[in-house]
Coordinates of C-alpha atoms in Angstrom, one line a residue:
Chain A
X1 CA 27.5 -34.5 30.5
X2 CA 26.3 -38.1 29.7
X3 CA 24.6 -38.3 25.8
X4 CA 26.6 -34.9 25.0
X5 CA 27.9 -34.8 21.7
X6 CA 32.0 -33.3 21.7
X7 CA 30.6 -30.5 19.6
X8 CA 28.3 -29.4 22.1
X9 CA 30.3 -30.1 25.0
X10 CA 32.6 -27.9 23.5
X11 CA 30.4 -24.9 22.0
X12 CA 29.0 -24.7 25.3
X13 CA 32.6 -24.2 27.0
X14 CA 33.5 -21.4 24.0
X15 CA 30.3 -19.8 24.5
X16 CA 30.1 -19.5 28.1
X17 CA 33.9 -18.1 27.9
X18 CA 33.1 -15.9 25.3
X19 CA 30.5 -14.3 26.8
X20 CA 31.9 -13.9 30.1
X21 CA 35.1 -12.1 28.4
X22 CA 32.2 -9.7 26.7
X23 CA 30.6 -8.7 29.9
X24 CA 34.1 -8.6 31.8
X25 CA 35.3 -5.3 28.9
X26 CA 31.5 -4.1 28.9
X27 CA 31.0 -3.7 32.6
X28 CA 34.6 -2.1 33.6
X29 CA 34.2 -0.4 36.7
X30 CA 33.8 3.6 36.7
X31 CA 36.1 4.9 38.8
X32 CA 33.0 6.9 40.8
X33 CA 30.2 6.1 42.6
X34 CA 28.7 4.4 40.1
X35 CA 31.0 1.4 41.4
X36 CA 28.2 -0.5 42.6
X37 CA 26.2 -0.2 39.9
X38 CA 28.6 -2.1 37.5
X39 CA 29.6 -4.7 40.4
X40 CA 25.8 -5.7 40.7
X41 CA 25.5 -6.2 36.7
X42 CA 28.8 -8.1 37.2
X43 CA 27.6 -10.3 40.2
X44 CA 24.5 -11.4 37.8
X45 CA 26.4 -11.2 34.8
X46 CA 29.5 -13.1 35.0
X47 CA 30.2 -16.8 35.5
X48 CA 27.1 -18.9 35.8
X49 CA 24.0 -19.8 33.4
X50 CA 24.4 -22.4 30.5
X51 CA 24.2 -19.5 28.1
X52 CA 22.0 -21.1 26.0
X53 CA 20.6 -18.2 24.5
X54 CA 23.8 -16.9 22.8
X55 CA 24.3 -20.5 22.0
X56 CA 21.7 -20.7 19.9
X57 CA 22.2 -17.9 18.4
X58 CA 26.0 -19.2 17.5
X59 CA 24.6 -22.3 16.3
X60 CA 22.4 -21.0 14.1
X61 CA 24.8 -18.2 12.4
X62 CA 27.2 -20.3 11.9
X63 CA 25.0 -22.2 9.7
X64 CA 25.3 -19.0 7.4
X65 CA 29.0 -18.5 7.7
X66 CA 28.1 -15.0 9.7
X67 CA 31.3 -13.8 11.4
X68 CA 32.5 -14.4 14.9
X69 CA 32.3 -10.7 16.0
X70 CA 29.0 -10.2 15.0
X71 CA 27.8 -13.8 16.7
X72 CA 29.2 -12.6 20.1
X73 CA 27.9 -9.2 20.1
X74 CA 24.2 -10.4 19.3
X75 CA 24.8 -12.9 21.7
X76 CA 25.6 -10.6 24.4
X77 CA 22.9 -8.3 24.1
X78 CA 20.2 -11.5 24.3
X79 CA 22.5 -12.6 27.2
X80 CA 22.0 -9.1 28.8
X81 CA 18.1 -9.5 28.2
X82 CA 18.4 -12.6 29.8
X83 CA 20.4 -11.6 33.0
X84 CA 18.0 -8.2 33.6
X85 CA 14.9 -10.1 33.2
X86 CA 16.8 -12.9 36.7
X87 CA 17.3 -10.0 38.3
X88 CA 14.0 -8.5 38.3
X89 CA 12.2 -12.0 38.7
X90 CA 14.4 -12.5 41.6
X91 CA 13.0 -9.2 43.1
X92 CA 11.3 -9.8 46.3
X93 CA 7.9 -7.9 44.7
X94 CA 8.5 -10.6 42.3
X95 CA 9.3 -14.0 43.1
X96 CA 11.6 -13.1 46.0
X97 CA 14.5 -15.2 45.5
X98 CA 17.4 -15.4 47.7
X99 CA 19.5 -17.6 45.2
X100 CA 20.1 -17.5 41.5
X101 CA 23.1 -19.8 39.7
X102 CA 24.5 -20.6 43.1
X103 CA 24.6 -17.4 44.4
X104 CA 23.0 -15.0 46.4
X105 CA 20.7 -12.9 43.9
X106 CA 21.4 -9.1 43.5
X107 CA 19.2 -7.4 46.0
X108 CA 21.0 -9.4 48.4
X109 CA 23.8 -9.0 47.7
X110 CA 23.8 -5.0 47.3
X111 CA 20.0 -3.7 47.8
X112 CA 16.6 -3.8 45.9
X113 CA 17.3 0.3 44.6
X114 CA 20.5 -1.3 43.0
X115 CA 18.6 -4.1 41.8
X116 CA 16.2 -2.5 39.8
X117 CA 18.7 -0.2 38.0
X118 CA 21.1 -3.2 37.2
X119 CA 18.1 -4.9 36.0
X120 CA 17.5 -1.5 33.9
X121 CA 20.7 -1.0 32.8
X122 CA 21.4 -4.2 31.3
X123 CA 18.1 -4.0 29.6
X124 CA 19.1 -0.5 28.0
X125 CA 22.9 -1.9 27.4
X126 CA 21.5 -5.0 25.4
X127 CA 20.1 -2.5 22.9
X128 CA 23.3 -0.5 22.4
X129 CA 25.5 -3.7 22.1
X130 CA 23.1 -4.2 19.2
X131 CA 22.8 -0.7 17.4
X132 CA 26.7 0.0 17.8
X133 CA 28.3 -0.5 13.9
X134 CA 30.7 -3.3 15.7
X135 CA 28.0 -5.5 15.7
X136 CA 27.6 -5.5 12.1
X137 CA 28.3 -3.2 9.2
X138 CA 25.1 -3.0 7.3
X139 CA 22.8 -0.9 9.4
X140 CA 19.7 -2.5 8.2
X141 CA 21.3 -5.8 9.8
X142 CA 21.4 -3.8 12.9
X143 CA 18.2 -2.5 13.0
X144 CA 16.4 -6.1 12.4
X145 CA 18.1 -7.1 15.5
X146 CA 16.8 -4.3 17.6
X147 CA 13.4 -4.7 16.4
X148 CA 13.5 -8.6 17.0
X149 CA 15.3 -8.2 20.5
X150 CA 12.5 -5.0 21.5
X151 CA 9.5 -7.1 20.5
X152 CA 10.8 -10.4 22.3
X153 CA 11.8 -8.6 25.8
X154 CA 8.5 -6.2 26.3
X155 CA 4.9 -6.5 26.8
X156 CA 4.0 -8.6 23.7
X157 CA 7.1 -10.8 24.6
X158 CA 9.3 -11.5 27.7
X159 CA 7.7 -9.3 30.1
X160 CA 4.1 -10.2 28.8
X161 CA 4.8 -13.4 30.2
X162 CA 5.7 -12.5 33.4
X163 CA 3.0 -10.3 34.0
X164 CA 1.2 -13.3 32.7
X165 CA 3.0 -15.6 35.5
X166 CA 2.0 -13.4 38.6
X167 CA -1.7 -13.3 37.8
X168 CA -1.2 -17.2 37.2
X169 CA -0.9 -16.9 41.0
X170 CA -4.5 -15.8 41.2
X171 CA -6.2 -17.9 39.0
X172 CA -6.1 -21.5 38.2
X173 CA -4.7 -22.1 34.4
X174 CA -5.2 -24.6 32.0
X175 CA -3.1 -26.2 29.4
X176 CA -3.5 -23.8 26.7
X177 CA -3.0 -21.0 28.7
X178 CA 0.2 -22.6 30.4
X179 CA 1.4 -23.1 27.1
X180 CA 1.0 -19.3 26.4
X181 CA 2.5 -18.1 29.1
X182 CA 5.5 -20.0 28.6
X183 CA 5.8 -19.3 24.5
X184 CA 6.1 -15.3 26.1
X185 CA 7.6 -16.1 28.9
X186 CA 11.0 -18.3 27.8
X187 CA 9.8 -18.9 24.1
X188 CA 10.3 -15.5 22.8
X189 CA 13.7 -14.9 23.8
X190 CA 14.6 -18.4 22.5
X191 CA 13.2 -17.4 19.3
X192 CA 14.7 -14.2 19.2
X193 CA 18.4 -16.3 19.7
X194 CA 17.1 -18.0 16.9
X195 CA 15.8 -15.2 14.7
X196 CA 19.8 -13.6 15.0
X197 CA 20.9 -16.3 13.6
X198 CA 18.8 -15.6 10.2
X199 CA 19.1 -11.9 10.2
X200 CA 22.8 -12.4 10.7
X201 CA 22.5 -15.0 8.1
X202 CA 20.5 -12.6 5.9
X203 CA 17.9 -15.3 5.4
X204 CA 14.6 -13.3 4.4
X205 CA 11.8 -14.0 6.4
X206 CA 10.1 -16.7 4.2
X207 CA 13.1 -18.7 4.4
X208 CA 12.7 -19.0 8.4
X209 CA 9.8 -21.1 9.1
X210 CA 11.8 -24.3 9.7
X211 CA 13.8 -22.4 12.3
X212 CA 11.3 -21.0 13.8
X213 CA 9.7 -24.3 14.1
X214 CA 12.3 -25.5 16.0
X215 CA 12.7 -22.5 18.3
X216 CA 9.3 -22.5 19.5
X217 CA 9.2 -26.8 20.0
X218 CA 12.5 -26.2 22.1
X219 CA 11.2 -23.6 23.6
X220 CA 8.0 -25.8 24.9
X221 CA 10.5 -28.2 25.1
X222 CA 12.9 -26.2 27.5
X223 CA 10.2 -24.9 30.1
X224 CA 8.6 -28.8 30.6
X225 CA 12.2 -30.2 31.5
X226 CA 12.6 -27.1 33.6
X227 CA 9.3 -28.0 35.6
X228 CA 10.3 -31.6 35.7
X229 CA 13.7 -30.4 37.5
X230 CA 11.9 -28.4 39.6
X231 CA 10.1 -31.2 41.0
X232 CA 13.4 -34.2 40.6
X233 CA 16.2 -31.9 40.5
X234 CA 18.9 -31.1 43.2
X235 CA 18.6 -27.3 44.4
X236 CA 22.8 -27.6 45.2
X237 CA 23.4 -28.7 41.1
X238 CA 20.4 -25.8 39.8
X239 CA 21.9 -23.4 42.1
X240 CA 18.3 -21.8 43.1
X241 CA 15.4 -22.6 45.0
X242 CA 13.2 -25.5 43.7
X243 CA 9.6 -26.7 44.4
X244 CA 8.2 -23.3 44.6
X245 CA 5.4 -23.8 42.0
X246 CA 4.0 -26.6 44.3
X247 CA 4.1 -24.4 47.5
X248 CA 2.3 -21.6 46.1
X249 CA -0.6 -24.4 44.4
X250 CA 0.5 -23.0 40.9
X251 CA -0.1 -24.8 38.1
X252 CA 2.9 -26.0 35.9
X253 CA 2.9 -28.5 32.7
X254 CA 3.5 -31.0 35.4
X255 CA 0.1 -30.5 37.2
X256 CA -1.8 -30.5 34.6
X257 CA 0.0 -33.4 32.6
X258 CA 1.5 -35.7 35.0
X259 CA 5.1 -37.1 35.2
X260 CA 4.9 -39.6 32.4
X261 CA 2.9 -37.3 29.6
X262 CA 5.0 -34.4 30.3
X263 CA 8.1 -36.4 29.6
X264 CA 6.6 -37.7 26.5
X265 CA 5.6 -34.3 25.3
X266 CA 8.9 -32.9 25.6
X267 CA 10.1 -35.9 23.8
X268 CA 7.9 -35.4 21.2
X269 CA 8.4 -32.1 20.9
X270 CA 12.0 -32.8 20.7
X271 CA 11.7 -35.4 18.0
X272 CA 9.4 -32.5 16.0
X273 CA 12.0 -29.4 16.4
X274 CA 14.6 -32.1 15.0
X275 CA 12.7 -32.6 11.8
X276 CA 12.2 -29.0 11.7
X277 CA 15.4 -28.6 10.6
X278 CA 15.8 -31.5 7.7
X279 CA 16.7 -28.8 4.9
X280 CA 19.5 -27.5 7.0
X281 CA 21.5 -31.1 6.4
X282 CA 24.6 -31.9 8.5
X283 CA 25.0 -28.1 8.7
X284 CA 22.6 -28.3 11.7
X285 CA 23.8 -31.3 14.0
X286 CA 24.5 -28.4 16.4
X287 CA 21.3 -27.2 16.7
X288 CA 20.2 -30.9 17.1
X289 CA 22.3 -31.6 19.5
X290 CA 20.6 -28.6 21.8
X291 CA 17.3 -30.1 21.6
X292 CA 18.2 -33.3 22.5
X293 CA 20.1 -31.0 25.4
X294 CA 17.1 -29.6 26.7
X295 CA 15.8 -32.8 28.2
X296 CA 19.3 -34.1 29.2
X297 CA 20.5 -31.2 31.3
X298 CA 20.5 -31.6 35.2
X299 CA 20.7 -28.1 35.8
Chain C
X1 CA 1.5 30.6 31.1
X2 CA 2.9 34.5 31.5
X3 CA 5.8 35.3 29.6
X4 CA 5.5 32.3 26.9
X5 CA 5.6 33.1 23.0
X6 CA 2.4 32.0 21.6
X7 CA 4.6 29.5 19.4
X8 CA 5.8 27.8 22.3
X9 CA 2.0 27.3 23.7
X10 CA 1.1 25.9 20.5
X11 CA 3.9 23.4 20.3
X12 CA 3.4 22.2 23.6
X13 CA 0.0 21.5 23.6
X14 CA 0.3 19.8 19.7
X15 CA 3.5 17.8 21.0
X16 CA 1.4 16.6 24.2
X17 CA -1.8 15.8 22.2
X18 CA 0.5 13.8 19.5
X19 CA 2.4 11.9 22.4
X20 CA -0.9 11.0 24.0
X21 CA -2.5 9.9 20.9
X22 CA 0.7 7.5 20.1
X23 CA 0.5 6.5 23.1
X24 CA -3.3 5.6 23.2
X25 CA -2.2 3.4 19.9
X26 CA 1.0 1.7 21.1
X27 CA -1.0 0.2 24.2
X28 CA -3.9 -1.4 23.0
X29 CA -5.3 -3.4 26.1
X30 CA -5.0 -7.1 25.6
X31 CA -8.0 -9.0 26.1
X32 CA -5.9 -11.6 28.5
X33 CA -4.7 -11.2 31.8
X34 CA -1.6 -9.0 30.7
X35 CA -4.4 -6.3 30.2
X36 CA -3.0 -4.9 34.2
X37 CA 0.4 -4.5 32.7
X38 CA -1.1 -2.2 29.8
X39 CA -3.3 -0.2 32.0
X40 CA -0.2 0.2 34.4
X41 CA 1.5 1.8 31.2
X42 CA -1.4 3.4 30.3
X43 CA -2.1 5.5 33.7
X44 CA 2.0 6.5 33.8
X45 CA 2.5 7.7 30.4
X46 CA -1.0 9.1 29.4
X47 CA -2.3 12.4 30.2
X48 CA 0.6 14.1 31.8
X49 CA 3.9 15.4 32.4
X50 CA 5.1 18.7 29.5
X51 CA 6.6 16.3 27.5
X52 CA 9.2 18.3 26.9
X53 CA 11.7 15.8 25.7
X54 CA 9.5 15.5 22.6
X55 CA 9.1 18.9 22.2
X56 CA 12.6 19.0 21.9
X57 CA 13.3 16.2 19.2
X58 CA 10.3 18.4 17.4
X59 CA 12.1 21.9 17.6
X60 CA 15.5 20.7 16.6
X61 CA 14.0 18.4 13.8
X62 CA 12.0 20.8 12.5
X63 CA 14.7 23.7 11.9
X64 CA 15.6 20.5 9.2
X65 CA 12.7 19.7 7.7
X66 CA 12.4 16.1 9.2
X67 CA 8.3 15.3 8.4
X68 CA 6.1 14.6 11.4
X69 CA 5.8 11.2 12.1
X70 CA 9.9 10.6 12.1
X71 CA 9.5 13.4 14.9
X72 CA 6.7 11.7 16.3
X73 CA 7.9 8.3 17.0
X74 CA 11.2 9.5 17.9
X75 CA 9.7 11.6 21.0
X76 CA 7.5 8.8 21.5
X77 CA 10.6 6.8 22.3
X78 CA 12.1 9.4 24.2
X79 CA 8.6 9.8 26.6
X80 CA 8.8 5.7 27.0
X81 CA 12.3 5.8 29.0
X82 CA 11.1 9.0 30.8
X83 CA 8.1 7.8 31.5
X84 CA 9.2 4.2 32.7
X85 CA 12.2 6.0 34.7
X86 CA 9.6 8.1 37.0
X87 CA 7.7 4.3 37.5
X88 CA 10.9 3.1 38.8
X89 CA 12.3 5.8 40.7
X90 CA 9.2 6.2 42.3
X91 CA 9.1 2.2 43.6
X92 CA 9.1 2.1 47.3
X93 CA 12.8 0.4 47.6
X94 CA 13.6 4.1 45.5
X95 CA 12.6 7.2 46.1
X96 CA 9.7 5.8 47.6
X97 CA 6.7 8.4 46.2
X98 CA 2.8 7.9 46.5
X99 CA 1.9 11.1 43.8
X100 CA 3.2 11.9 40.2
X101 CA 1.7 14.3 37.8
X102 CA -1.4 14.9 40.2
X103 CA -2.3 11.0 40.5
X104 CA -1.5 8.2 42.7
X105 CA 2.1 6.3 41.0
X106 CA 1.8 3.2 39.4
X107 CA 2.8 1.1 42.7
X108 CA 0.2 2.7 44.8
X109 CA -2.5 1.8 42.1
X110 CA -1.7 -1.5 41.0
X111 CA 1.3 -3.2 43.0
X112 CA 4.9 -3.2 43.3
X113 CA 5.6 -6.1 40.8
X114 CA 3.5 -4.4 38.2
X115 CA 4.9 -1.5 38.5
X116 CA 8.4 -2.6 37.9
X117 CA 7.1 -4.5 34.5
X118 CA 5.3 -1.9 33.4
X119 CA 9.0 0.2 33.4
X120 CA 10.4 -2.6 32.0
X121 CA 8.2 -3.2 29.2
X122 CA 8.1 0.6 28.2
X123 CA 11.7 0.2 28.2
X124 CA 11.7 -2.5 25.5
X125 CA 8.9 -0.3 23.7
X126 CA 11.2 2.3 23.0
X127 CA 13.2 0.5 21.1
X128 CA 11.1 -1.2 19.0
X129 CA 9.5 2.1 17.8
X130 CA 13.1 3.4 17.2
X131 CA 13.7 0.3 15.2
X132 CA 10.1 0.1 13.1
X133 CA 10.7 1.0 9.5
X134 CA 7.5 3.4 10.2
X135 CA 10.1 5.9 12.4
X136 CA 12.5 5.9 9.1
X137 CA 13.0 4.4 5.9
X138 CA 16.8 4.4 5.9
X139 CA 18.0 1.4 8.4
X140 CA 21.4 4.1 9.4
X141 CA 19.1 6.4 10.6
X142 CA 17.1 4.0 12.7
X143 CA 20.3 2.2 14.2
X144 CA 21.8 5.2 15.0
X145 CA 18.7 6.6 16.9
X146 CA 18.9 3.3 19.3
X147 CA 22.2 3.7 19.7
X148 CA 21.8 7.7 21.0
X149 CA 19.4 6.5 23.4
X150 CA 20.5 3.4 24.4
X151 CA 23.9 5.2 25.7
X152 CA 21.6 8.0 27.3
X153 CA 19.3 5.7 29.2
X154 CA 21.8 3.0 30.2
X155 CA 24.6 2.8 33.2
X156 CA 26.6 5.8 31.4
X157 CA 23.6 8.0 31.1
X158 CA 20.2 8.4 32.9
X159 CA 20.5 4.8 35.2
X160 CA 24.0 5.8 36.4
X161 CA 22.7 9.3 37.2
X162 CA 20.2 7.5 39.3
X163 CA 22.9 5.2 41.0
X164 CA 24.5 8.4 41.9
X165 CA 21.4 10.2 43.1
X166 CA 21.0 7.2 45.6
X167 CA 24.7 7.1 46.5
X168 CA 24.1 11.1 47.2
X169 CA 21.9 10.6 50.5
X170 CA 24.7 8.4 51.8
X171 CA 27.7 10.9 51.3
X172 CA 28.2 14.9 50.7
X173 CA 28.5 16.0 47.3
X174 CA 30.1 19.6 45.9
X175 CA 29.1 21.3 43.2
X176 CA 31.5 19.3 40.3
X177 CA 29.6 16.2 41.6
X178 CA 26.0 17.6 41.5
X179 CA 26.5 19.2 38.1
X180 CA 27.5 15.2 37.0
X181 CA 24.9 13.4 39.1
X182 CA 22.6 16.0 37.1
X183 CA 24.4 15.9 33.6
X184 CA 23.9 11.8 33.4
X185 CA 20.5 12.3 35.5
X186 CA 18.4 14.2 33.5
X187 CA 21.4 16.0 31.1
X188 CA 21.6 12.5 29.1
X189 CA 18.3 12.2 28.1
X190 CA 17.3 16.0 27.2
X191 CA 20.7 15.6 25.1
X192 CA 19.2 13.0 23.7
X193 CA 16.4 14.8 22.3
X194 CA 18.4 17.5 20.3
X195 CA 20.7 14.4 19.4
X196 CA 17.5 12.7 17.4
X197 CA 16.2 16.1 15.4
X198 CA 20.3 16.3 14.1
X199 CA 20.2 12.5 13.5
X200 CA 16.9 12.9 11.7
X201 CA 17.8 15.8 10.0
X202 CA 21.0 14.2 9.2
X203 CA 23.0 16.7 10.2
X204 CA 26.7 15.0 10.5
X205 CA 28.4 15.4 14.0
X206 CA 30.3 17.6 13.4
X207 CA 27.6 19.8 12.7
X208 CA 26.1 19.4 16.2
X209 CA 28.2 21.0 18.1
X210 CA 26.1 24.0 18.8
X211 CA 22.7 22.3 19.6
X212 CA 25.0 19.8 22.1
X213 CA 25.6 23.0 24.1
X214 CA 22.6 24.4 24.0
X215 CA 21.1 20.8 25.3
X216 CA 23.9 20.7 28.0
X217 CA 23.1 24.4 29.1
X218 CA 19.3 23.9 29.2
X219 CA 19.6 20.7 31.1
X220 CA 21.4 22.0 33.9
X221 CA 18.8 25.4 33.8
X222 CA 16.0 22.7 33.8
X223 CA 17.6 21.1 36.7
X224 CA 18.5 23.8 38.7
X225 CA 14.6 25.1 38.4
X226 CA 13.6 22.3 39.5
X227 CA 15.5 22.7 42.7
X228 CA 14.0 25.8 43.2
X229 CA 10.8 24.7 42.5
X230 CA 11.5 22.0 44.9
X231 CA 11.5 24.8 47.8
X232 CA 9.3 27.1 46.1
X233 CA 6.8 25.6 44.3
X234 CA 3.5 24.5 45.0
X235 CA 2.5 21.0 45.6
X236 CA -0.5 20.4 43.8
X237 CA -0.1 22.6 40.5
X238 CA 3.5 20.3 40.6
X239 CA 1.8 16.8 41.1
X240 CA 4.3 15.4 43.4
X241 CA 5.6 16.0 46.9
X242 CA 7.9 18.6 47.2
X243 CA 10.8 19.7 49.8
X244 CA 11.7 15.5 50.2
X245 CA 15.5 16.4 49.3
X246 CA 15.8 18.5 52.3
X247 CA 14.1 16.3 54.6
X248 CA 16.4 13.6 53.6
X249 CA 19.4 16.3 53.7
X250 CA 20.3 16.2 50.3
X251 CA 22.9 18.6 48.7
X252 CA 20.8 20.1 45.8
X253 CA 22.6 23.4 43.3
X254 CA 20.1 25.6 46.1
X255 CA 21.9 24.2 49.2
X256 CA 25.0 24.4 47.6
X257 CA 24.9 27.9 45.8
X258 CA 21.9 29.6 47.5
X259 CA 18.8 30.8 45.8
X260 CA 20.5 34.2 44.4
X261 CA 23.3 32.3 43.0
X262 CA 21.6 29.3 41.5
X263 CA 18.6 31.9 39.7
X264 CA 21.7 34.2 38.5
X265 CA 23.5 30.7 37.6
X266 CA 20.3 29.4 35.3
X267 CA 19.7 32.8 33.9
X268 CA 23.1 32.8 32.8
X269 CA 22.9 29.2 31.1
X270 CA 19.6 29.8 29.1
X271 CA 21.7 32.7 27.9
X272 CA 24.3 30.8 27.2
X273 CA 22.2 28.3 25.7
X274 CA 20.8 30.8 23.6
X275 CA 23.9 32.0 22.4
X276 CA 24.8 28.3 21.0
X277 CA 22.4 28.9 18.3
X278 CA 23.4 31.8 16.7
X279 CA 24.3 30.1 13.3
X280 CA 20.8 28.8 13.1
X281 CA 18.7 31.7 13.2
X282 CA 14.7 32.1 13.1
X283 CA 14.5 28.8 12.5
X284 CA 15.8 28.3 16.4
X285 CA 13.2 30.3 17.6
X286 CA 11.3 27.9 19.6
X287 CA 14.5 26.1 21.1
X288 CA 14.8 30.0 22.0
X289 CA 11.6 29.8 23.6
X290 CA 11.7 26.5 25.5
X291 CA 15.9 27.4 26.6
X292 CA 13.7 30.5 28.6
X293 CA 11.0 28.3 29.7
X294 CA 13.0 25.8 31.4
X295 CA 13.1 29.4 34.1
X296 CA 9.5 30.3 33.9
X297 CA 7.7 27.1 34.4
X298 CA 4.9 26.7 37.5
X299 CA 5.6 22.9 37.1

């Protein structure tokens, strides 16, 4: 936790708790043979991740004085999003991982059939977490988060990525095209965290480019640290499988930049998302403090 | 096509030219590497299947004067979850199939990890045409039509049917637990239709009640059918292979009931379903007509 402000040492801790106690009442267990079902969701669900996506989206709400209930709920459903799109990655038609946060990943723990639907059913769940009047009262509010949350998960977002990812197998990419793949792959959901924040905010869209400046320079940010920790970082403290880009000869920033460049551009990246955010004041020191998170974290 | 009211012929083939045309639009191929993922989509959700989930949302809306594109993008949504439930319960860690709708499945003509994006992605893509302005210019009635089939696609609806449906080939079911395997199965979703021409006509809930019984009734009938057609019908004008339930000794409403019992048994629900629309009138006509095709269908 070294160079951790107390503010995000402790919205992490609220966050993580908070969203844990959300999936705990969304995922009850059916009393039928659904059991399973739920238990898988659970397994992925439930205690483990840094949450970082609902933590944006916290940070930036709160910028906008937007209610607690409606920062959780948004924050779940990108959380759900998040958690579907592991456990499909995970699959062994995918990546074929046997670990994830520490833990054996879902298909292992229950079976690939039960995999794919908790994968499904978390991805159908995020949507009604969002659409359900809790989550806000004006229904326009509501529907601006679907519609961010649908574009950033399918084929022009999330899952665009990952389709863009497996073919990265076949081919040999270069920087720009790296760069794509990641702004799909991890950048749109971070935007999307980001996004909530406005539309919860009722900022209109023209008064979002500074935040979305900063989303998409953490985002870069985010995925060059990731491939620097998945070259110097301890498997035990990530809880997964490392070094798996350099045994199957893929290309990651790290190829194609080298140790010392890639840690400069994440630095500068940092730097720019910072300034990003100048109109925003001291309102913003939590948002701050993430960035200069993404290159600090060990895991 | 014996036995069908010329009004019903007509709808389906404008319903399944409408749905193929939207679809034809909301997949553009990319000209990057993701362009796999949209032919994926492409070849599962073009050019077959009765679409009869969108010929639902257009009888019910219609009796309410909902205009055409509200009905079109609304069973557009409807066909993405159907269609990206067939790419998943088809996968090989599934139900395992090699033929759908007359053609190879998406697994068998692209590849496992392809396939379960391209279920994914259409996933996301229903919601984002729920949630685009273009589906409706009030934001209540867009929220709430995300929220209908969110619940009918996620763990308490279609995917939980599914986890049932897998749970089935390890234990013995009765009859109550059939008729629920069934009712979240495919019940959910053919709700779900009638659900969206009342939300679009804006007919309050409690208003609904008769069209909720009639899509209860005609779900089972459907469903039952189809386990006839299972053992009856023929393999090529159905698309897929038939008779794997009793190969894998699955309880089905035939092995339960026998074939007297479950014909008398639908006949008596598309009655019944019938009946639930007294207070509408001619303008029910074609849910009349598509309640008795659910018996008289080839396929």
């Amino acid at each position: 936790m070294s160079g951790m402000s107390m503010a995000l040492v402790r919205a992490l801790k609220d966050v993580a708790a908070d969203i844990d106690a959300r999936f705990d009442r969304a995922l009850t267990l059916p009393e039928d043979p659904r059991a399973d079902l739920f238990k898988a969701m659970r397994h992925a669900a439930i205690g483990g991740g840094k949450r970082l996506r609902p933590l944006l989206v916290s940070a930036s709400a709160r910028m906008f004085n937007v209610n607690a209930e409606s920062i959780g709920r948004a924050g779940l459903a990108l959380e759900c999003i998040h958690v579907y799109s592991l456990i499909h990655d995970d699959l062994p038609a995918m990546d074929d991982d046997d670990m994830r946060r520490g833990k054996p990943t879902v298909h292992k723990v229950f079976d690939e059939a039960t995999a794919i639907l908790a994968g499904d059913s978390l991805l159908a769940l995020a949507f009604e977490v969002l659409a359900n009047p809790a989550t806000h009262a004006d229904p326009s509010v509501r529907a601006d988060l679907v519609l961010a949350l649908a574009a950033a998960a399918g084929p022009h977002g999330m899952a665009g990525g990952q389709m863009l990812d497996l073919e990265a197998e076949r081919t040999t990419l270069d920087l720009p095209a790296i760069t794509r793949l990641q702004a799909l792959k991890t950048g749109a959901l971070i935007g999307c965290a980001v996004e909530f924040g406005a539309i919860l905010g009722r900022i209109p869209p023209e008064g979002r480019v500074g935040l979305r400046g900063y989303a998409h320079d953490i985002g870069l940010a985010f995925q060059i640290a990731d491939d620097i920790l998945d070259v110097e970082g301890d498997e035990e403290l990530m809880g997964k499988k490392l070094r798996k880009d350099e045994a199957a000869g893929k290309e990651t920033f790290l190829t194609l930049m080298g140790l010392e460049r890639a840690r400069e551009q994440a630095r500068l990246l940092v730097d720019q998302a910072i300034e990003h955010l100048h109109d925003f004041g001291e309102r913003a020191d939590l948002l701050r403090d993430i960035a200069r998170f993404t290159l600090e974290r060990k895991n």
